[in-house]
Tab-separated table of C-alpha atoms in Angstrom:
chain	number	residue	atom	x	y	z
A	1	ASP	CA	-11.762	5.011	-4.030
A	2	ALA	CA	-12.195	3.793	-7.993
A	3	GLY	CA	-13.005	0.050	-8.566
A	4	VAL	CA	-11.459	-2.622	-11.846
A	5	THR	CA	-13.560	-1.221	-14.610
A	6	GLN	CA	-14.464	-3.451	-17.886
A	7	SER	CA	-14.784	-1.979	-20.856
A	8	PRO	CA	-16.918	-2.349	-23.568
A	9	THR	CA	-19.958	-4.193	-21.275
A	10	HIS	CA	-21.018	-6.071	-24.184
A	11	LEU	CA	-20.022	-7.390	-27.332
A	12	ILE	CA	-20.867	-8.887	-30.686
A	13	LYS	CA	-18.710	-10.544	-33.249
A	14	THR	CA	-19.087	-13.473	-36.042
A	15	ARG	CA	-17.072	-16.241	-36.244
A	16	GLY	CA	-13.183	-15.589	-37.424
A	17	GLN	CA	-13.218	-12.144	-36.759
A	18	GLN	CA	-11.194	-10.226	-33.854
A	19	VAL	CA	-11.820	-8.603	-30.421
A	20	THR	CA	-10.343	-6.141	-27.729
A	21	LEU	CA	-11.192	-6.420	-24.530
A	22	ARG	CA	-10.162	-3.635	-22.197
A	23	CYS	CA	-10.016	-2.917	-17.771
A	24	SER	CA	-8.652	-0.163	-15.276
A	25	PRO	CA	-6.901	-1.762	-12.323
A	26	LYS	CA	-8.601	-0.709	-9.384
A	27	SER	CA	-6.491	2.457	-8.039
A	28	GLY	CA	-3.486	1.284	-6.273
A	29	HIS	CA	-3.519	-2.377	-7.142
A	30	ASP	CA	-0.142	-2.912	-9.725
A	31	THR	CA	-1.539	-6.614	-11.303
A	32	VAL	CA	-4.643	-8.044	-13.812
A	33	SER	CA	-6.075	-11.301	-13.948
A	34	TRP	CA	-7.935	-12.233	-17.137
A	35	TYR	CA	-10.726	-14.924	-16.584
A	36	GLN	CA	-13.588	-16.765	-18.911
A	37	GLN	CA	-16.574	-17.363	-17.516
A	38	ALA	CA	-18.671	-19.637	-19.310
A	39	LEU	CA	-22.118	-20.085	-18.791
A	40	GLY	CA	-23.025	-22.117	-15.430
A	41	GLN	CA	-19.482	-22.420	-14.352
A	42	GLY	CA	-16.312	-21.002	-12.654
A	43	PRO	CA	-13.999	-18.441	-14.498
A	44	GLN	CA	-11.032	-20.116	-15.993
A	45	PHE	CA	-7.600	-18.447	-15.432
A	46	ILE	CA	-6.115	-17.159	-19.092
A	47	PHE	CA	-3.441	-15.193	-17.729
A	48	GLN	CA	-1.658	-12.480	-15.370
A	49	TYR	CA	0.290	-9.696	-16.615
A	50	TYR	CA	2.304	-7.755	-13.606
A	51	GLU	CA	4.944	-4.864	-15.073
A	52	GLU	CA	3.832	-5.084	-18.655
A	53	GLU	CA	4.701	-8.683	-19.041
A	54	GLU	CA	2.442	-12.115	-18.689
A	55	ARG	CA	3.154	-13.324	-14.999
A	56	GLN	CA	1.821	-17.177	-15.833
A	57	ARG	CA	-0.496	-17.808	-18.061
A	58	GLY	CA	-3.680	-20.829	-17.994
A	59	ASN	CA	-4.702	-23.330	-20.447
A	60	PHE	CA	-5.714	-21.196	-23.312
A	61	PRO	CA	-4.494	-21.134	-27.370
A	62	ASP	CA	-2.696	-18.513	-28.567
A	63	ARG	CA	-5.742	-16.888	-29.800
A	64	PHE	CA	-6.117	-15.660	-26.390
A	65	SER	CA	-3.089	-12.525	-26.126
A	66	GLY	CA	-2.529	-9.590	-23.877
A	67	HIS	CA	-1.085	-6.044	-22.926
A	68	GLN	CA	-0.238	-4.342	-20.139
A	69	PHE	CA	0.285	-0.481	-20.523
A	70	PRO	CA	2.805	1.970	-17.835
A	71	ASN	CA	-0.999	3.301	-16.381
A	72	TYR	CA	-1.085	-0.825	-15.312
A	73	SER	CA	-4.945	-0.913	-17.363
A	74	SER	CA	-4.679	-3.888	-19.670
A	75	GLU	CA	-5.929	-5.622	-23.182
A	76	LEU	CA	-7.594	-9.130	-23.873
A	77	ASN	CA	-7.056	-9.440	-27.117
A	78	VAL	CA	-8.848	-12.913	-28.927
A	79	ASN	CA	-8.001	-13.575	-32.408
A	80	ALA	CA	-9.821	-15.831	-35.082
A	81	LEU	CA	-13.343	-16.086	-32.906
A	82	LEU	CA	-15.102	-19.398	-32.614
A	83	LEU	CA	-18.461	-20.119	-31.100
A	84	GLY	CA	-16.837	-21.870	-28.173
A	85	ASP	CA	-15.346	-17.934	-26.983
A	86	SER	CA	-18.806	-16.836	-25.986
A	87	ALA	CA	-18.745	-16.529	-22.538
A	88	LEU	CA	-18.190	-13.581	-20.268
A	89	TYR	CA	-14.578	-12.333	-19.403
A	90	LEU	CA	-13.585	-10.958	-16.177
A	91	CYS	CA	-11.005	-8.799	-15.715
A	92	ALA	CA	-9.299	-8.710	-12.003
A	93	SER	CA	-6.759	-6.471	-10.353
A	94	SER	CA	-4.610	-7.213	-7.253
A	95	LEU	CA	-1.802	-5.903	-5.263
A	96	ILE	CA	1.722	-7.607	-6.110
A	97	ALA	CA	2.491	-8.016	-2.029
A	98	GLY	CA	5.694	-10.050	-1.421
A	99	GLY	CA	5.176	-12.109	-5.228
A	100	ALA	CA	4.302	-14.974	-3.222
A	101	GLY	CA	0.950	-15.208	-4.520
A	102	GLY	CA	-2.512	-15.336	-2.937
A	103	GLU	CA	-3.454	-11.587	-2.824
A	104	THR	CA	-6.462	-10.938	-2.780
A	105	GLN	CA	-8.320	-10.219	-6.322
A	106	TYR	CA	-11.093	-8.166	-7.098
A	107	PHE	CA	-13.640	-8.002	-10.534
A	108	GLY	CA	-14.464	-5.978	-12.403
A	109	PRO	CA	-18.200	-5.789	-13.883
A	110	GLY	CA	-16.907	-7.941	-17.178
A	111	THR	CA	-17.715	-8.131	-20.784
A	112	ARG	CA	-20.117	-10.738	-22.146
A	113	LEU	CA	-18.870	-11.262	-25.471
A	114	LEU	CA	-20.899	-13.430	-28.270
A	115	VAL	CA	-19.853	-15.278	-30.778
A	116	LEU	CA	-22.295	-15.728	-33.762
B	1	GLN	CA	-3.600	-28.025	-12.085
B	2	LYS	CA	-5.133	-28.457	-8.809
B	3	GLU	CA	-8.642	-29.171	-8.911
B	4	VAL	CA	-11.692	-27.549	-7.012
B	5	GLU	CA	-15.011	-29.126	-6.223
B	6	GLN	CA	-18.384	-27.939	-5.241
B	7	ASN	CA	-21.564	-29.419	-4.752
B	8	SER	CA	-23.334	-26.829	-7.924
B	9	GLY	CA	-27.003	-27.527	-5.719
B	10	PRO	CA	-29.111	-26.087	-5.681
B	11	LEU	CA	-29.165	-25.818	-1.731
B	12	SER	CA	-32.273	-24.664	-0.161
B	13	VAL	CA	-32.803	-22.871	3.020
B	14	PRO	CA	-35.083	-21.096	4.374
B	15	GLU	CA	-34.808	-17.604	5.786
B	16	GLY	CA	-32.799	-17.379	9.026
B	17	ALA	CA	-31.460	-20.740	8.799
B	18	ILE	CA	-28.221	-21.295	8.290
B	19	ALA	CA	-26.101	-22.259	4.815
B	20	SER	CA	-23.887	-24.647	4.649
B	21	LEU	CA	-21.920	-24.640	1.464
B	22	ASN	CA	-18.652	-26.607	1.006
B	23	CYS	CA	-15.941	-26.814	-0.812
B	24	THR	CA	-12.920	-29.537	-1.427
B	25	TYR	CA	-9.313	-28.968	-2.833
B	26	SER	CA	-6.693	-31.262	-4.396
B	27	ASP	CA	-3.110	-29.880	-4.098
B	28	ARG	CA	-2.412	-30.244	0.121
B	29	GLY	CA	-0.005	-27.597	-0.995
B	30	SER	CA	-2.439	-24.500	-1.031
B	31	GLN	CA	-2.027	-22.122	1.257
B	32	SER	CA	-5.080	-19.409	0.319
B	33	PHE	CA	-8.365	-19.628	0.005
B	34	PHE	CA	-11.422	-17.429	-0.783
B	35	TRP	CA	-14.871	-16.816	-1.043
B	36	TYR	CA	-16.338	-15.044	-3.676
B	37	ARG	CA	-20.684	-14.466	-3.884
B	38	GLN	CA	-21.503	-13.802	-7.903
B	39	TYR	CA	-25.674	-13.074	-8.516
B	40	SER	CA	-27.235	-13.687	-11.898
B	41	GLY	CA	-25.356	-11.642	-14.938
B	42	LYS	CA	-22.857	-9.952	-12.598
B	43	SER	CA	-18.950	-10.652	-11.857
B	44	PRO	CA	-17.963	-12.060	-8.697
B	45	GLU	CA	-17.567	-10.305	-5.384
B	46	LEU	CA	-14.795	-11.315	-2.373
B	47	ILE	CA	-16.563	-12.525	0.839
B	48	MET	CA	-14.193	-13.358	2.835
B	49	PHE	CA	-10.589	-14.954	2.596
B	50	ILE	CA	-8.780	-17.116	4.878
B	51	TYR	CA	-4.989	-18.739	4.769
B	52	SER	CA	-5.202	-20.820	8.477
B	53	ASN	CA	-6.307	-23.383	9.989
B	54	GLY	CA	-9.923	-23.022	11.681
B	55	ASP	CA	-12.514	-20.229	11.917
B	56	LYS	CA	-13.031	-16.575	10.562
B	57	GLU	CA	-15.509	-14.836	11.144
B	58	ASP	CA	-17.024	-11.805	9.465
B	59	GLY	CA	-19.959	-10.820	10.417
B	60	ARG	CA	-23.064	-13.254	8.971
B	61	PHE	CA	-19.990	-15.145	7.056
B	62	THR	CA	-18.272	-17.992	8.695
B	63	ALA	CA	-15.119	-19.635	6.560
B	64	GLN	CA	-13.525	-22.432	8.302
B	65	LEU	CA	-10.749	-24.274	6.762
B	66	ASN	CA	-9.159	-27.696	7.220
B	67	LYS	CA	-5.759	-28.720	5.749
B	68	ALA	CA	-5.593	-31.562	6.812
B	69	SER	CA	-9.097	-32.461	5.502
B	70	GLN	CA	-8.513	-30.436	2.399
B	71	TYR	CA	-11.886	-28.313	2.544
B	72	VAL	CA	-12.691	-25.352	3.198
B	73	SER	CA	-16.041	-24.285	4.281
B	74	LEU	CA	-18.306	-21.064	4.548
B	75	LEU	CA	-21.559	-21.302	6.772
B	76	ILE	CA	-23.761	-17.765	6.536
B	77	ARG	CA	-26.122	-17.361	9.620
B	78	ASP	CA	-29.811	-15.993	9.785
B	79	SER	CA	-29.580	-16.330	5.735
B	80	GLN	CA	-31.647	-13.986	3.645
B	81	PRO	CA	-33.228	-13.812	0.607
B	82	SER	CA	-30.808	-11.378	-1.084
B	83	ASP	CA	-28.392	-14.024	0.040
B	84	SER	CA	-29.396	-15.957	-2.765
B	85	ALA	CA	-26.655	-16.125	-5.242
B	86	THR	CA	-24.017	-18.805	-6.771
B	87	TYR	CA	-20.957	-18.461	-4.100
B	88	LEU	CA	-17.398	-19.496	-5.464
B	89	CYS	CA	-14.413	-20.807	-3.920
B	90	ALA	CA	-11.083	-20.032	-5.141
B	91	VAL	CA	-7.706	-21.682	-4.132
B	92	GLU	CA	-4.440	-20.258	-4.580
B	93	GLU	CA	-2.249	-21.348	-7.653
B	94	GLY	CA	0.875	-19.859	-8.050
B	95	GLN	CA	-0.308	-15.971	-9.146
B	96	ASN	CA	-4.136	-16.784	-10.212
B	97	PHE	CA	-6.820	-18.633	-8.819
B	98	VAL	CA	-8.257	-21.630	-9.546
B	99	PHE	CA	-12.487	-21.835	-9.064
B	100	GLY	CA	-14.380	-24.419	-8.333
B	101	PRO	CA	-18.132	-24.690	-10.630
B	102	GLY	CA	-20.101	-22.689	-7.581
B	103	THR	CA	-22.575	-23.467	-5.719
B	104	ARG	CA	-26.181	-21.835	-6.647
B	105	LEU	CA	-27.613	-20.736	-2.761
B	106	SER	CA	-31.441	-20.133	-2.798
B	107	VAL	CA	-32.915	-18.712	0.593
B	108	LEU	CA	-37.034	-18.882	0.567
B	109	PRO	CA	-38.717	-16.837	2.204
């Protein structure tokens, strides 16, 4: 049973650059959520994609954008990188049940982004 | 925005003891609660979830939920050094989770 995969595992960028992170959900899952985790903090919700559309968004600026493909995989794009964007970016997948929320989310290994 | 609070720790317990981790949340309407374990440098892994008031047991782990008091706890029986990690409490908010800052647990041999 294939779990959630993410690429790349590590990334180093400079301020002002753009980055794209990728995620493939767990087999059988149709929903992808993205989180940012700064050192010593809990994950912060960025947005969630279902049926190729952004379903819900957290308190992140428009520099953060995403996409979901027909095979349920997803990308997170961050433009105009800031030093404060340095963090572990986590992808979590889930299966929409009744759509009422609260579906269990399973995390990928994460992408560690360092902005210099 | 919902808030989830946890003691950051570290919480130190001797091997074989019971570790008790607590979490409080702000939204009385929350229905689903999750505990994740995160080893240093790794991603969170699901331990268990609980939806109903009371206790839910899974092996050495017991989740306890009290919606009236708005807290959820995780008990780890017979703690092992391999249980040393950060434990994250998560509360559902619509289609996503709100996480607490995590409690760092250290199990001493």
